[in-house]
Short mmCIF file of C-alpha atoms in Angstrom, two decimals:
data_model
loop_
_atom_site.label_atom_id
_atom_site.label_comp_id
_atom_site.label_asym_id
_atom_site.label_seq_id
_atom_site.Cartn_x
_atom_site.Cartn_y
_atom_site.Cartn_z
CA UNK A 87 2.20 -32.88 34.41
CA UNK A 88 -0.31 -30.02 34.34
CA UNK A 89 -0.03 -27.52 31.52
CA UNK A 90 -0.35 -23.76 31.65
CA UNK A 91 -3.70 -22.79 33.10
CA UNK A 92 -5.54 -19.50 32.86
CA UNK A 93 -8.48 -18.09 34.73
CA UNK A 94 -11.11 -17.06 33.88
CA UNK A 95 -11.72 -18.63 30.50
CA UNK A 96 -14.10 -15.83 29.60
CA UNK A 97 -14.82 -12.39 31.01
CA UNK A 98 -17.41 -9.85 29.95
CA UNK A 99 -17.14 -6.44 31.59
CA UNK A 100 -18.27 -2.90 30.98
CA UNK A 101 -16.01 -0.11 29.90
CA UNK A 102 -14.37 1.47 32.92
CA UNK A 103 -14.44 -1.65 35.06
CA UNK A 104 -11.42 -3.59 36.27
CA UNK A 105 -10.53 -7.13 35.29
CA UNK A 106 -7.77 -9.36 36.61
CA UNK A 107 -6.54 -12.32 34.61
CA UNK A 108 -4.54 -15.09 36.20
CA UNK A 109 -1.97 -17.45 34.76
CA UNK A 110 -0.42 -20.50 36.40
CA UNK A 111 2.65 -21.64 34.46
CA UNK A 112 4.00 -25.16 34.24
CA UNK A 113 5.69 -26.01 37.51
CA UNK A 114 9.38 -25.18 37.43
CA UNK A 115 9.18 -22.80 34.50
CA UNK A 116 10.96 -19.58 35.36
CA UNK A 117 9.93 -17.79 32.16
CA UNK A 118 6.37 -16.53 31.89
CA UNK A 119 4.95 -14.52 29.01
CA UNK A 120 1.72 -12.67 28.29
CA UNK A 121 0.37 -12.22 24.77
CA UNK A 122 -2.81 -10.75 23.34
CA UNK A 123 -4.74 -11.38 20.17
CA UNK A 124 -7.17 -8.73 19.08
CA UNK A 125 -9.86 -10.00 16.69
CA UNK A 126 -8.45 -10.66 13.23
CA UNK A 127 -4.96 -9.53 14.11
CA UNK A 128 -1.79 -11.39 14.96
CA UNK A 129 -0.94 -12.50 18.48
CA UNK A 130 1.22 -9.81 20.05
CA UNK A 131 3.71 -9.98 22.87
CA UNK A 132 2.91 -8.01 26.02
CA UNK A 133 5.61 -8.86 28.55
CA UNK A 134 8.04 -11.43 29.89
CA UNK A 135 8.86 -12.43 33.45
CA UNK A 136 11.91 -14.32 34.61
CA UNK A 137 10.88 -15.58 38.00
CA UNK A 138 9.38 -12.52 39.68
CA UNK A 139 11.27 -9.94 37.62
CA UNK A 140 9.95 -8.21 34.53
CA UNK A 141 12.52 -8.95 31.85
CA UNK A 142 10.76 -7.17 29.01
CA UNK A 143 7.52 -5.21 29.12
CA UNK A 144 7.92 -3.45 25.81
CA UNK A 145 4.64 -4.80 24.50
CA UNK A 146 2.40 -3.43 27.24
CA UNK A 147 -0.06 -1.09 25.51
CA UNK A 148 -0.31 1.58 28.21
CA UNK A 149 -0.34 2.15 31.94
CA UNK A 150 -3.83 0.73 32.31
CA UNK A 151 -2.20 -2.68 32.20
CA UNK A 152 -0.37 -3.98 35.25
CA UNK A 153 1.28 -7.39 35.45
CA UNK A 154 2.68 -9.00 38.55
CA UNK A 155 4.33 -12.26 39.44
CA UNK A 156 4.81 -12.27 43.16
CA UNK A 157 6.97 -15.14 44.38
CA UNK A 158 7.81 -16.16 40.85
CA UNK A 159 4.94 -18.60 40.51
CA UNK A 160 1.58 -17.50 39.12
CA UNK A 161 1.07 -14.17 37.40
CA UNK A 162 -1.80 -11.71 37.19
CA UNK A 163 -2.59 -9.17 34.51
CA UNK A 164 -4.88 -6.38 35.61
CA UNK A 165 -6.61 -3.99 33.25
CA UNK A 166 -7.89 -0.86 34.99
CA UNK A 167 -9.97 0.83 33.70
CA UNK A 168 -10.86 -1.40 30.77
CA UNK A 169 -11.55 0.15 27.38
CA UNK A 170 -13.36 -1.26 24.35
CA UNK A 171 -10.11 -1.82 22.45
CA UNK A 172 -8.86 -4.11 25.22
CA UNK A 173 -11.22 -6.84 24.02
CA UNK A 174 -9.41 -9.90 22.74
CA UNK A 175 -7.88 -13.16 23.82
CA UNK A 176 -5.09 -12.98 26.38
CA UNK A 177 -2.64 -15.85 26.31
CA UNK A 178 -0.09 -16.83 28.87
CA UNK A 179 2.91 -19.02 28.06
CA UNK A 180 5.80 -20.46 30.01
CA UNK A 181 9.16 -22.08 29.36
CA UNK A 182 12.18 -23.29 31.32
CA UNK A 183 15.14 -21.92 29.42
CA UNK A 184 15.06 -19.63 26.45
CA UNK A 185 18.09 -19.83 24.20
CA UNK A 186 20.59 -22.57 24.86
CA UNK A 187 22.94 -24.58 22.68
CA UNK A 188 21.96 -22.63 19.57
CA UNK A 189 18.39 -23.68 20.00
CA UNK A 190 15.22 -22.17 21.35
CA UNK A 191 13.03 -23.96 23.81
CA UNK A 192 9.40 -23.69 22.91
CA UNK A 193 6.90 -21.80 24.96
CA UNK A 194 3.88 -23.73 26.22
CA UNK A 195 0.66 -21.80 25.95
CA UNK A 196 -2.42 -21.76 28.09
CA UNK A 197 -5.93 -21.85 26.64
CA UNK A 198 -6.33 -18.08 26.87
CA UNK A 199 -8.82 -15.75 28.50
CA UNK A 200 -11.41 -14.25 26.20
CA UNK A 201 -12.08 -10.70 27.33
CA UNK A 202 -14.99 -8.69 26.00
CA UNK A 203 -15.36 -5.06 27.05
CA UNK A 204 -18.79 -3.59 26.34
CA UNK B 43 7.48 -4.24 9.13
CA UNK B 44 5.74 -7.54 9.64
CA UNK B 45 8.12 -10.13 11.03
CA UNK B 46 5.95 -13.12 10.14
CA UNK B 47 3.64 -13.26 7.13
CA UNK B 48 1.01 -15.89 6.56
CA UNK B 49 -0.74 -15.12 3.29
CA UNK B 50 -3.41 -17.81 3.42
CA UNK B 51 -6.30 -16.77 5.68
CA UNK B 52 -8.13 -20.02 4.92
CA UNK B 53 -7.29 -23.34 3.34
CA UNK B 54 -9.27 -26.46 2.48
CA UNK B 55 -7.83 -29.94 2.04
CA UNK B 56 -9.37 -33.32 1.34
CA UNK B 57 -8.96 -35.92 4.04
CA UNK B 58 -5.83 -38.06 3.55
CA UNK B 59 -4.26 -35.49 1.22
CA UNK B 60 -1.20 -33.40 2.05
CA UNK B 61 -1.38 -29.64 2.57
CA UNK B 62 1.21 -26.87 2.77
CA UNK B 63 0.69 -23.80 4.93
CA UNK B 64 2.89 -20.88 3.95
CA UNK B 65 5.01 -18.76 6.25
CA UNK B 66 7.65 -16.17 5.41
CA UNK B 67 9.71 -14.30 7.95
CA UNK B 68 11.85 -11.21 8.16
CA UNK B 69 14.92 -10.95 10.35
CA UNK B 70 18.52 -9.78 10.22
CA UNK B 71 19.46 -11.84 13.27
CA UNK B 72 21.49 -14.93 12.33
CA UNK B 73 20.20 -16.73 15.42
CA UNK B 74 16.49 -17.36 15.36
CA UNK B 75 13.93 -20.10 15.70
CA UNK B 76 10.75 -20.81 13.82
CA UNK B 77 7.73 -22.48 15.40
CA UNK B 78 4.34 -23.69 14.32
CA UNK B 79 1.38 -23.88 16.66
CA UNK B 80 -2.08 -25.34 16.17
CA UNK B 81 -5.13 -23.78 17.75
CA UNK B 82 -8.25 -25.96 17.59
CA UNK B 83 -11.70 -24.55 18.31
CA UNK B 84 -11.21 -25.30 22.00
CA UNK B 85 -8.69 -22.47 22.09
CA UNK B 86 -5.48 -23.97 23.44
CA UNK B 87 -2.26 -23.39 21.51
CA UNK B 88 -0.52 -26.67 20.75
CA UNK B 89 3.14 -26.70 19.80
CA UNK B 90 3.75 -28.68 16.61
CA UNK B 91 7.28 -28.24 15.33
CA UNK B 92 10.45 -26.18 15.67
CA UNK B 93 13.22 -25.25 13.22
CA UNK B 94 16.39 -23.52 14.34
CA UNK B 95 18.26 -21.17 12.03
CA UNK B 96 21.39 -23.30 12.34
CA UNK B 97 19.66 -26.60 11.72
CA UNK B 98 20.95 -28.23 8.57
CA UNK B 99 17.98 -30.48 8.01
CA UNK B 100 14.28 -29.77 7.81
CA UNK B 101 12.43 -30.55 11.02
CA UNK B 102 9.92 -33.38 11.09
CA UNK B 103 7.47 -34.50 13.76
CA UNK B 104 5.22 -37.35 12.75
CA UNK B 105 2.90 -36.09 10.00
CA UNK B 106 4.29 -32.57 10.30
CA UNK B 107 7.34 -31.37 8.47
CA UNK B 108 8.80 -27.94 8.01
CA UNK B 109 10.04 -26.93 4.58
CA UNK B 110 12.80 -24.53 5.64
CA UNK B 111 14.26 -22.42 2.83
CA UNK B 112 16.66 -20.07 4.56
CA UNK B 113 17.67 -18.01 1.53
CA UNK B 114 14.02 -17.35 0.71
CA UNK B 115 13.17 -16.83 4.39
CA UNK B 116 10.31 -19.25 4.27
CA UNK B 117 9.25 -21.91 6.76
CA UNK B 118 6.22 -23.67 5.33
CA UNK B 119 4.40 -26.33 7.33
CA UNK B 120 3.54 -29.51 5.49
CA UNK B 121 0.87 -31.77 6.94
CA UNK B 122 0.75 -35.18 5.32
CA UNK B 123 -2.26 -37.50 5.25
CA UNK B 124 -4.66 -34.88 6.62
CA UNK B 125 -7.16 -35.96 9.22
CA UNK B 126 -10.45 -34.38 10.27
CA UNK B 127 -8.85 -33.47 13.58
CA UNK B 128 -6.34 -31.29 11.78
CA UNK B 129 -9.04 -28.67 11.20
CA UNK B 130 -7.84 -25.69 13.23
CA UNK B 131 -6.02 -22.36 13.08
CA UNK B 132 -2.30 -22.64 12.48
CA UNK B 133 0.15 -19.98 13.58
CA UNK B 134 3.72 -19.51 12.46
CA UNK B 135 5.99 -17.78 14.97
CA UNK B 136 9.59 -16.67 15.29
CA UNK B 137 11.99 -15.83 18.08
CA UNK B 138 15.26 -13.94 17.69
CA UNK B 139 18.19 -13.74 20.05
CA UNK B 140 18.65 -10.00 19.46
CA UNK B 141 15.13 -9.00 20.46
CA UNK B 142 14.92 -11.24 23.46
CA UNK B 143 12.43 -13.87 24.28
CA UNK B 144 9.19 -12.72 22.74
CA UNK B 145 7.45 -14.55 19.91
CA UNK B 146 6.45 -12.79 16.72
CA UNK B 147 3.32 -14.37 15.29
CA UNK B 148 1.64 -14.38 11.93
CA UNK B 149 -2.08 -13.76 11.54
CA UNK B 150 -2.76 -17.47 11.18
CA UNK B 151 -4.24 -19.81 8.59
CA UNK B 152 -7.57 -21.53 9.16
CA UNK B 153 -7.39 -25.08 7.83
CA UNK B 154 -10.51 -27.11 7.13
CA UNK B 155 -10.21 -30.79 6.34
CA UNK B 156 -13.05 -32.06 4.17
CA UNK B 157 -14.18 -35.68 4.54
#
């Protein structure tokens, strides 16, 4: 079974440009999450999809970030226009259920997209 | 306030020895889960072990065990018989029912196994 995949693995862009990151979750996983790790800091939650609906987008930094999940399969995260502070590693994760039977299901992470804004 | 604290930025351990990576957490939610992930230099995040707040026993998965001390709010990862392939970043994370489905992560511990 294929894991979570992300594309591209690396992206180097100039300030003001647009970048679109893609995430393909594990097949059948309704829950999809985006996280970001800025250099030296902790990994921080950005948003959560359940199928095609945004369940929680409280972690999105500002309106330069737009996430979509049309059809409830893959997701894209667009940054427009990119700023220097957007540099970091963007992780996507997916899971089937969340909380069930007094237990959490783990989230399975992709390898991340390393974004560098110059 | 920081939800997850990992106070060891870097750790060294001799091959075949055991090592403990520290993690403390902060929550008022009685229903939560604690996770450890490994991130090797290749970048992927690999799930290692899970401990639920209602679990009576410490979780174990092969050479990994979680020393769960609920009253002290600590969830330390113990790796026994370290191997060279264990060299990686290790992240402690928590999920709470009250705040939904997001993970709260620590800043990570970089573990280096010395031959």
